[in-house]
PDB file of N, CA and C in Angstrom:
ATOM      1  N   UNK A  95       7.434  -2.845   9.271  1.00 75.00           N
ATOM      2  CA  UNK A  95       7.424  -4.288   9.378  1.00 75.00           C
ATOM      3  C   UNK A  95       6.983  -4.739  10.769  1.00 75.00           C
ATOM      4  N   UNK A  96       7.151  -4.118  12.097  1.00 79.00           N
ATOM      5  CA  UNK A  96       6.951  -4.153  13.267  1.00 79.00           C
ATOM      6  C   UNK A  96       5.383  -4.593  13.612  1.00 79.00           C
ATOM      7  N   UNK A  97       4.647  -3.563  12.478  1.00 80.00           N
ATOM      8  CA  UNK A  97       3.214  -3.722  12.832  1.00 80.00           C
ATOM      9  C   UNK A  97       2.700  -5.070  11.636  1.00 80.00           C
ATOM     10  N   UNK A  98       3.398  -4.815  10.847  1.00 80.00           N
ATOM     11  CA  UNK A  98       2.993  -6.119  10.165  1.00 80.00           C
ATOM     12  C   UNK A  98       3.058  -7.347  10.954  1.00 80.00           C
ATOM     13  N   UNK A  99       4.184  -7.494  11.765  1.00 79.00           N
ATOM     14  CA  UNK A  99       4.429  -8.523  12.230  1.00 79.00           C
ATOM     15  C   UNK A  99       3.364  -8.955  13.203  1.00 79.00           C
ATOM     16  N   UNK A 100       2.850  -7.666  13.955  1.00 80.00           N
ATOM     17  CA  UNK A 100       1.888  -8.054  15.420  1.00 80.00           C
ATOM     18  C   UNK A 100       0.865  -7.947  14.341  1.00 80.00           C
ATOM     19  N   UNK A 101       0.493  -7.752  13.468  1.00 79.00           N
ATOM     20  CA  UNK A 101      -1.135  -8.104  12.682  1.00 79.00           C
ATOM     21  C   UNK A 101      -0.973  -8.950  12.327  1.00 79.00           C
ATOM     22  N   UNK A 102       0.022 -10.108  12.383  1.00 77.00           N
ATOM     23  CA  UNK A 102      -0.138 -11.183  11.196  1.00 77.00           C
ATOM     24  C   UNK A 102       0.400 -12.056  12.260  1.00 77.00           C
ATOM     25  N   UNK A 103       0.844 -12.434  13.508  1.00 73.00           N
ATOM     26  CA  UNK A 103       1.617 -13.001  14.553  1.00 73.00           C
ATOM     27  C   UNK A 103       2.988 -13.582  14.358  1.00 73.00           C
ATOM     28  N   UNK A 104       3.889 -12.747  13.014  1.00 63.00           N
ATOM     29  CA  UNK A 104       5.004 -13.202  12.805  1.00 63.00           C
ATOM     30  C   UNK A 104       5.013 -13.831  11.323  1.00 63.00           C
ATOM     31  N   UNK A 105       3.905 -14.287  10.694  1.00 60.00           N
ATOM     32  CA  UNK A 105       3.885 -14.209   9.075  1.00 60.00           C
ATOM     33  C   UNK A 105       3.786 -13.466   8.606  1.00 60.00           C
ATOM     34  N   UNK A 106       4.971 -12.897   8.447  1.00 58.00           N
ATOM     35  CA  UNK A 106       5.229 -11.260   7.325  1.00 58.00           C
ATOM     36  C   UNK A 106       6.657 -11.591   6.069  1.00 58.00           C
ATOM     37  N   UNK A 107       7.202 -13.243   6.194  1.00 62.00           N
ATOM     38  CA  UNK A 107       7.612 -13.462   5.420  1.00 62.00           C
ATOM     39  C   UNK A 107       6.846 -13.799   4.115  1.00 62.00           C
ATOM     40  N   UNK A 108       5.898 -13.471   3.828  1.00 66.00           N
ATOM     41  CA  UNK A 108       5.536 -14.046   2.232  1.00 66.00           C
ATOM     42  C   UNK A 108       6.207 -13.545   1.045  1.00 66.00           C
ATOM     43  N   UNK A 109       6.244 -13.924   0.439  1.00 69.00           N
ATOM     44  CA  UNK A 109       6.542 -13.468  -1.021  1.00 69.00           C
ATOM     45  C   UNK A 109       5.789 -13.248  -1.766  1.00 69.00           C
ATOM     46  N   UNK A 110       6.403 -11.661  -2.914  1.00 68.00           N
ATOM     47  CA  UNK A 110       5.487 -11.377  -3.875  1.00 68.00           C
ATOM     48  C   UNK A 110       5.777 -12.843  -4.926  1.00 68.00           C
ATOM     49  N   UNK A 111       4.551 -13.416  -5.328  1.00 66.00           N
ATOM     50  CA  UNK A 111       4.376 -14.386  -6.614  1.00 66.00           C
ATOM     51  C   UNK A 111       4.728 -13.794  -7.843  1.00 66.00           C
ATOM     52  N   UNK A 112       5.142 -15.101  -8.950  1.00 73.00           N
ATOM     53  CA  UNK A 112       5.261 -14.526  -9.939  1.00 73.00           C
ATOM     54  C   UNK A 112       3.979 -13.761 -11.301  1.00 73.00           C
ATOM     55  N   UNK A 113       2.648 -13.938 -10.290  1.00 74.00           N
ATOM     56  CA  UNK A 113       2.058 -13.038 -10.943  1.00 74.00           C
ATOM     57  C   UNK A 113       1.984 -11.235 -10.356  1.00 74.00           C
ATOM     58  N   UNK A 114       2.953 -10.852  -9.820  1.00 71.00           N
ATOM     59  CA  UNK A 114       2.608  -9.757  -8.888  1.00 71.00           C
ATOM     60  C   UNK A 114       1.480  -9.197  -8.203  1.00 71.00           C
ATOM     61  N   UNK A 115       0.868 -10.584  -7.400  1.00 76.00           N
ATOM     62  CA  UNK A 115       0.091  -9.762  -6.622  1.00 76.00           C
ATOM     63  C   UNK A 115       0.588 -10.119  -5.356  1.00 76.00           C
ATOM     64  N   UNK A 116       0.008  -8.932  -4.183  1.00 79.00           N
ATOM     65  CA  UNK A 116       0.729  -8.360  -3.147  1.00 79.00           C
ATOM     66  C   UNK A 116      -0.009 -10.325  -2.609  1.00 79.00           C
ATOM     67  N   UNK A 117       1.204 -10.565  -1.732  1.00 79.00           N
ATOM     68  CA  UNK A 117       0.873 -11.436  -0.480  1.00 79.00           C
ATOM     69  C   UNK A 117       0.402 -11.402   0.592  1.00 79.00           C
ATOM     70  N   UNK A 118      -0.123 -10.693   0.985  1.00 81.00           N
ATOM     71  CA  UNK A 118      -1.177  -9.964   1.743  1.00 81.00           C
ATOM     72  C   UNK A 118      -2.758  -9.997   1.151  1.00 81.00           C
ATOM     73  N   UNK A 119      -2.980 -10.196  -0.225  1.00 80.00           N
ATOM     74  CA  UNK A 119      -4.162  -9.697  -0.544  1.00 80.00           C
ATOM     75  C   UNK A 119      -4.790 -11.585  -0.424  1.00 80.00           C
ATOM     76  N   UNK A 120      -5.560 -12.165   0.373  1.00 80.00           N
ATOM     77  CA  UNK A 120      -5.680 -13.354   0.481  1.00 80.00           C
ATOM     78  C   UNK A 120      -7.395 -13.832   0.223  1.00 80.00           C
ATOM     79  N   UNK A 121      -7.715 -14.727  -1.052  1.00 81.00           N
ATOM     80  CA  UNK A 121      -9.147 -14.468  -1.186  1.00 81.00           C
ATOM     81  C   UNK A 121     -10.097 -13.235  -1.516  1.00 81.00           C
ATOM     82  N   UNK A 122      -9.375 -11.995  -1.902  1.00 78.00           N
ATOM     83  CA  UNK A 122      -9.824 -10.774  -2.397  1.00 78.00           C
ATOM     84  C   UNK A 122      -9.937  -9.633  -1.098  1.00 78.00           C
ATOM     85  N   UNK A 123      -9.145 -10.159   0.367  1.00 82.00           N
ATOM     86  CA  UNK A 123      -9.225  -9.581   1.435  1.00 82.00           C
ATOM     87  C   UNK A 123      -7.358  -8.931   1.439  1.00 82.00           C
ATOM     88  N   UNK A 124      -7.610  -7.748   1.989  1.00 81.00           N
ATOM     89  CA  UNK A 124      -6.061  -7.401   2.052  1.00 81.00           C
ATOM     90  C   UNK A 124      -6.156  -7.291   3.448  1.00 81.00           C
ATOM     91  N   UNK A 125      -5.448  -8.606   3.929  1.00 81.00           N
ATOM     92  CA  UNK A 125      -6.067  -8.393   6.141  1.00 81.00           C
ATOM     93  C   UNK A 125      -4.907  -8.156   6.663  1.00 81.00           C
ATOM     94  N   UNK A 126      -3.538  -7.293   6.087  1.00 85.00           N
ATOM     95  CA  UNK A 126      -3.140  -6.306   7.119  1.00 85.00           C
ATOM     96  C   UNK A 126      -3.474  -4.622   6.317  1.00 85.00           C
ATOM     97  N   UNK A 127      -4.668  -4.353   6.320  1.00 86.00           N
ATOM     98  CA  UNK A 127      -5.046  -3.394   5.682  1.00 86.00           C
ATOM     99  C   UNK A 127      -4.858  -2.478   6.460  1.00 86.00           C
ATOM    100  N   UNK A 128      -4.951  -2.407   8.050  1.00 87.00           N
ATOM    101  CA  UNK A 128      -5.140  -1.621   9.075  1.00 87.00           C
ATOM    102  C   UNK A 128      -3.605  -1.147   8.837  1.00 87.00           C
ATOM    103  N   UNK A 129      -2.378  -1.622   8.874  1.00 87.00           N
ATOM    104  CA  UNK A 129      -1.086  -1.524   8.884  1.00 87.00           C
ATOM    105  C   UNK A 129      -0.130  -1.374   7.536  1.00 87.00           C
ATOM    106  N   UNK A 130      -1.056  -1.273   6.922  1.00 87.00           N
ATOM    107  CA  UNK A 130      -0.680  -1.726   5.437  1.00 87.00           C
ATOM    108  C   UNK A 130       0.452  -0.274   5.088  1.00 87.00           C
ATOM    109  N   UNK A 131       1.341  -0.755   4.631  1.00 87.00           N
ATOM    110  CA  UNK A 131       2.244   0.468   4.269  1.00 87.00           C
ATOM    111  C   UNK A 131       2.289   1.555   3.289  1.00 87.00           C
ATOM    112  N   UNK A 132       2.679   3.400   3.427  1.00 90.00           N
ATOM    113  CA  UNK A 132       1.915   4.119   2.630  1.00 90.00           C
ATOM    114  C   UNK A 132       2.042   3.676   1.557  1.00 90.00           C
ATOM    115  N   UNK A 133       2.841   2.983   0.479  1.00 87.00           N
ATOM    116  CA  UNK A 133       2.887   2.776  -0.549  1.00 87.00           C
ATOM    117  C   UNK A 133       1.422   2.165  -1.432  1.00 87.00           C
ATOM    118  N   UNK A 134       1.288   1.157  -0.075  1.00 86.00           N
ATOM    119  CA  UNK A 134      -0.098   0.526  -0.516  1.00 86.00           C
ATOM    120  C   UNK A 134      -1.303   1.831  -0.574  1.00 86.00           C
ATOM    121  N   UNK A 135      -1.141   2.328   0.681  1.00 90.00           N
ATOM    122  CA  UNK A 135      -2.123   3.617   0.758  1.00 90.00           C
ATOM    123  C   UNK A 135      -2.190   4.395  -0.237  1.00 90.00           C
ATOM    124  N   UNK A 136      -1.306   5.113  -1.407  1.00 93.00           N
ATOM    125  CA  UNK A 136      -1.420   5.430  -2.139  1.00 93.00           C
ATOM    126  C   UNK A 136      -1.871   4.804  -3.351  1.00 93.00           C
ATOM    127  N   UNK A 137      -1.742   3.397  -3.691  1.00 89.00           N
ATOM    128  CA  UNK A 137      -2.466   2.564  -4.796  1.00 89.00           C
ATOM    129  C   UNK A 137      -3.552   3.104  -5.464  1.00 89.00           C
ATOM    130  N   UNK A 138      -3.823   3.010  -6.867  1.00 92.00           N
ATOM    131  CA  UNK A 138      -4.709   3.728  -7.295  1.00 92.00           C
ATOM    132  C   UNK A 138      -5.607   5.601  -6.718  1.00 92.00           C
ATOM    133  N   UNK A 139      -4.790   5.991  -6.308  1.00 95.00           N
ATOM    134  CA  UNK A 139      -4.985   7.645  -5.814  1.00 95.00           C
ATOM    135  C   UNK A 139      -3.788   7.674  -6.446  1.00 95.00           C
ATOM    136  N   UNK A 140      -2.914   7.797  -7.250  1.00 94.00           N
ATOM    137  CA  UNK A 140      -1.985   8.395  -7.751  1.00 94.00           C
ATOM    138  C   UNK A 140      -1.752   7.836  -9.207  1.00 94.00           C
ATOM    139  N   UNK A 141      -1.940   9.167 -10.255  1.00 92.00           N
ATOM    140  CA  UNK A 141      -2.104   8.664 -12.097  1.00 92.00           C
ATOM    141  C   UNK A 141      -0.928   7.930 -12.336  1.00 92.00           C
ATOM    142  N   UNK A 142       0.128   7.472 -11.898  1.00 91.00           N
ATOM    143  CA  UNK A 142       1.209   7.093 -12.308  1.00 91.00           C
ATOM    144  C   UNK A 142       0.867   5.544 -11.205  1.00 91.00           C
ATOM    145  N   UNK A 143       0.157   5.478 -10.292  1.00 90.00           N
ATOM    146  CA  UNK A 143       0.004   4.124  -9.648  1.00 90.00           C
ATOM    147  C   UNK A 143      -1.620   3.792  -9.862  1.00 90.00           C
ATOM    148  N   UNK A 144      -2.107   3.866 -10.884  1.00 91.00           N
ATOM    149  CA  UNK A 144      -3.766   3.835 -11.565  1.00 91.00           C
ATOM    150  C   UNK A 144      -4.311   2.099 -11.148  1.00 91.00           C
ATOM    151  N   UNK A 145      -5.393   2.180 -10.676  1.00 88.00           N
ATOM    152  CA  UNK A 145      -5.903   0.628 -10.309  1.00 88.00           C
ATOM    153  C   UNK A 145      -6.171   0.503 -11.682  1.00 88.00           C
ATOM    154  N   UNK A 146      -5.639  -1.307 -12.440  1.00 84.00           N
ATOM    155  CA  UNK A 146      -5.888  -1.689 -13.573  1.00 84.00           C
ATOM    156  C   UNK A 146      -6.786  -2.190 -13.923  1.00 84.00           C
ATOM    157  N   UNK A 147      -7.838  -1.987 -12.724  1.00 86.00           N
ATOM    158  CA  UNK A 147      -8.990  -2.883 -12.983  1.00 86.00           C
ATOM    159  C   UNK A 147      -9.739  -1.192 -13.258  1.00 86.00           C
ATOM    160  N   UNK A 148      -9.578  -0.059 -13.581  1.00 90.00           N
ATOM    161  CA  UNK A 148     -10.310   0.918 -14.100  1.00 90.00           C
ATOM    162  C   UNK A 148     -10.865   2.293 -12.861  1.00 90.00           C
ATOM    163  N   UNK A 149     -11.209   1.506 -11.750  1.00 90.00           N
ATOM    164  CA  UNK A 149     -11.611   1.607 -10.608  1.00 90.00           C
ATOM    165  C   UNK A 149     -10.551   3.550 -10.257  1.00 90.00           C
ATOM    166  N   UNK A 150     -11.220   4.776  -9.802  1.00 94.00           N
ATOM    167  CA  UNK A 150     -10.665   5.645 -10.031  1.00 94.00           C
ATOM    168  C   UNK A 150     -10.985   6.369  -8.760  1.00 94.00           C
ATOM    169  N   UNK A 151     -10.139   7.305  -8.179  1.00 95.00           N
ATOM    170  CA  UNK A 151     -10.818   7.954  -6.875  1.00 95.00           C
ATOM    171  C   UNK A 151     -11.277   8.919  -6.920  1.00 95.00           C
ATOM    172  N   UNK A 152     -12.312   9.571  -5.845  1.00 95.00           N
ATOM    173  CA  UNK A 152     -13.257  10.774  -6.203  1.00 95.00           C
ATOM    174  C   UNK A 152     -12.159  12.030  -6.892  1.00 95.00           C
ATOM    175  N   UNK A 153     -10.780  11.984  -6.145  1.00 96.00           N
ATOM    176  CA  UNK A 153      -9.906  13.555  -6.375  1.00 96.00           C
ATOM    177  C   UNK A 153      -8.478  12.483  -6.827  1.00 96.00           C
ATOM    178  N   UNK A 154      -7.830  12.541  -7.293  1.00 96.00           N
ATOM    179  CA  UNK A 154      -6.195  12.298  -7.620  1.00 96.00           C
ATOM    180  C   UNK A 154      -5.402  13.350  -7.019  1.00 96.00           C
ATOM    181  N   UNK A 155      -4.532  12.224  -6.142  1.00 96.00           N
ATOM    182  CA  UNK A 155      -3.093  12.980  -5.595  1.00 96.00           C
ATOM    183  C   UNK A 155      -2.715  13.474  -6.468  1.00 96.00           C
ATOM    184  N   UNK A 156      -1.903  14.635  -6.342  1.00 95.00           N
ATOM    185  CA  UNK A 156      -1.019  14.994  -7.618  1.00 95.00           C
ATOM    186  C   UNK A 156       0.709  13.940  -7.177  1.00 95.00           C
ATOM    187  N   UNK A 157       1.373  13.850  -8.073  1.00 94.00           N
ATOM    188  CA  UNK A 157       2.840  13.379  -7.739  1.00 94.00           C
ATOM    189  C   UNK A 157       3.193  14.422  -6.580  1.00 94.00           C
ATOM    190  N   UNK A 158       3.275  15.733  -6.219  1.00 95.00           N
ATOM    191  CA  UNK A 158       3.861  16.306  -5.385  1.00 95.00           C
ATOM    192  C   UNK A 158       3.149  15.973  -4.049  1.00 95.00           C
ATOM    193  N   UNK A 159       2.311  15.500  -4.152  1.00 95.00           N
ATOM    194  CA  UNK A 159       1.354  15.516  -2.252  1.00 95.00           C
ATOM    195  C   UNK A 159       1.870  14.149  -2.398  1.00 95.00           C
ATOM    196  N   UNK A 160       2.076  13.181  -3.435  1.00 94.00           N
ATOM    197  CA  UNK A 160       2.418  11.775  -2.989  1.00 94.00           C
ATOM    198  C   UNK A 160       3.621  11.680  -2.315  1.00 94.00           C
ATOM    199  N   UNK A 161       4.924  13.110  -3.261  1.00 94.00           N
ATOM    200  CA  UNK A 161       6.264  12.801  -2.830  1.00 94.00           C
ATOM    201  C   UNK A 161       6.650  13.237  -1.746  1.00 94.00           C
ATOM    202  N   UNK A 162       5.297  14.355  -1.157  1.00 96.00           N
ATOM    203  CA  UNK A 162       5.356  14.850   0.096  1.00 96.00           C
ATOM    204  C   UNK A 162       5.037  13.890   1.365  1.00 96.00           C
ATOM    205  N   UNK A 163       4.213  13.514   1.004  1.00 94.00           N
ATOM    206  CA  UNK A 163       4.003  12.122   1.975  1.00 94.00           C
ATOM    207  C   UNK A 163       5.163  11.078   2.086  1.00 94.00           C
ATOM    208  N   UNK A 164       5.323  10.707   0.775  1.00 92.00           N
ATOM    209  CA  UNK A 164       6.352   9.508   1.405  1.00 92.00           C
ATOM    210  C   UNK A 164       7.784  10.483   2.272  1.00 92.00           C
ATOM    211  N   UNK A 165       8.166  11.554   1.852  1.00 95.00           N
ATOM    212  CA  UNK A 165       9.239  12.294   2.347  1.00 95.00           C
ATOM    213  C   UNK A 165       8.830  12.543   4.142  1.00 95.00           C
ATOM    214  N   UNK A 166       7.870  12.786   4.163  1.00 93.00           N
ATOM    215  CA  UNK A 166       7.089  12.932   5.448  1.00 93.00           C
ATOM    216  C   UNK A 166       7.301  11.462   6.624  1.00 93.00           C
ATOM    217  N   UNK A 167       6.919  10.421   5.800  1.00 89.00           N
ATOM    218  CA  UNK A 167       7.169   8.821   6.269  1.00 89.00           C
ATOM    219  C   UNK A 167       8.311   8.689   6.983  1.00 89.00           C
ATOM    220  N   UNK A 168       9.749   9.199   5.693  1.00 89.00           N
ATOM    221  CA  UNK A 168      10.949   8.497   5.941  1.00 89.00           C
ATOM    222  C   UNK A 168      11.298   9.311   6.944  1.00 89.00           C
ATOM    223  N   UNK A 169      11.146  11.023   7.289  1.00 92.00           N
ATOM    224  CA  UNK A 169      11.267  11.875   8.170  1.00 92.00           C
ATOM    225  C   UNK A 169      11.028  10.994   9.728  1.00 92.00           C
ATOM    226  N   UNK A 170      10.509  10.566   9.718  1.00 84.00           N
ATOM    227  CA  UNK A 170       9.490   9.834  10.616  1.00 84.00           C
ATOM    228  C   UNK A 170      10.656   8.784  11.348  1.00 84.00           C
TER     229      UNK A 170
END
């Protein structure tokens, strides 16, 4: 949240809407992309988090390199 905060100058309160899209993604731009958290980073690279618009990546994480990463994060 720290870096969200200095990319955005303290608007990091938004809310997810009731159509679930991220509050961050503004005009088809996601502009704290630089800071954006792994969860987002993993979006569509992982079959269980698939972009619904079809859109697919060259290789798929498997679930274990995803759960290794986030385990890696919270280590952190």
């Amino acid at each position: 949240m720290k870096r969200i905060r200095r990319a955005t100058s303290g608007d990091h309160q938004r809310k997810l809407g009731p159509d679930l899209v991220c509050p961050y993604l503004v005009a088809g731009q996601f502009f704290i992309y630089g800071v954006r958290p792994l969860i987002c980073r993993l979006w569509g690279l992982v079959k269980a988090m698939r972009c619904p618009h079809g859109c697919e990546p060259e290789q798929w994480l498997s679930d274990e390199e995803a759960r290794a990463m986030l385990a890696r994060v919270i280590q952190l």
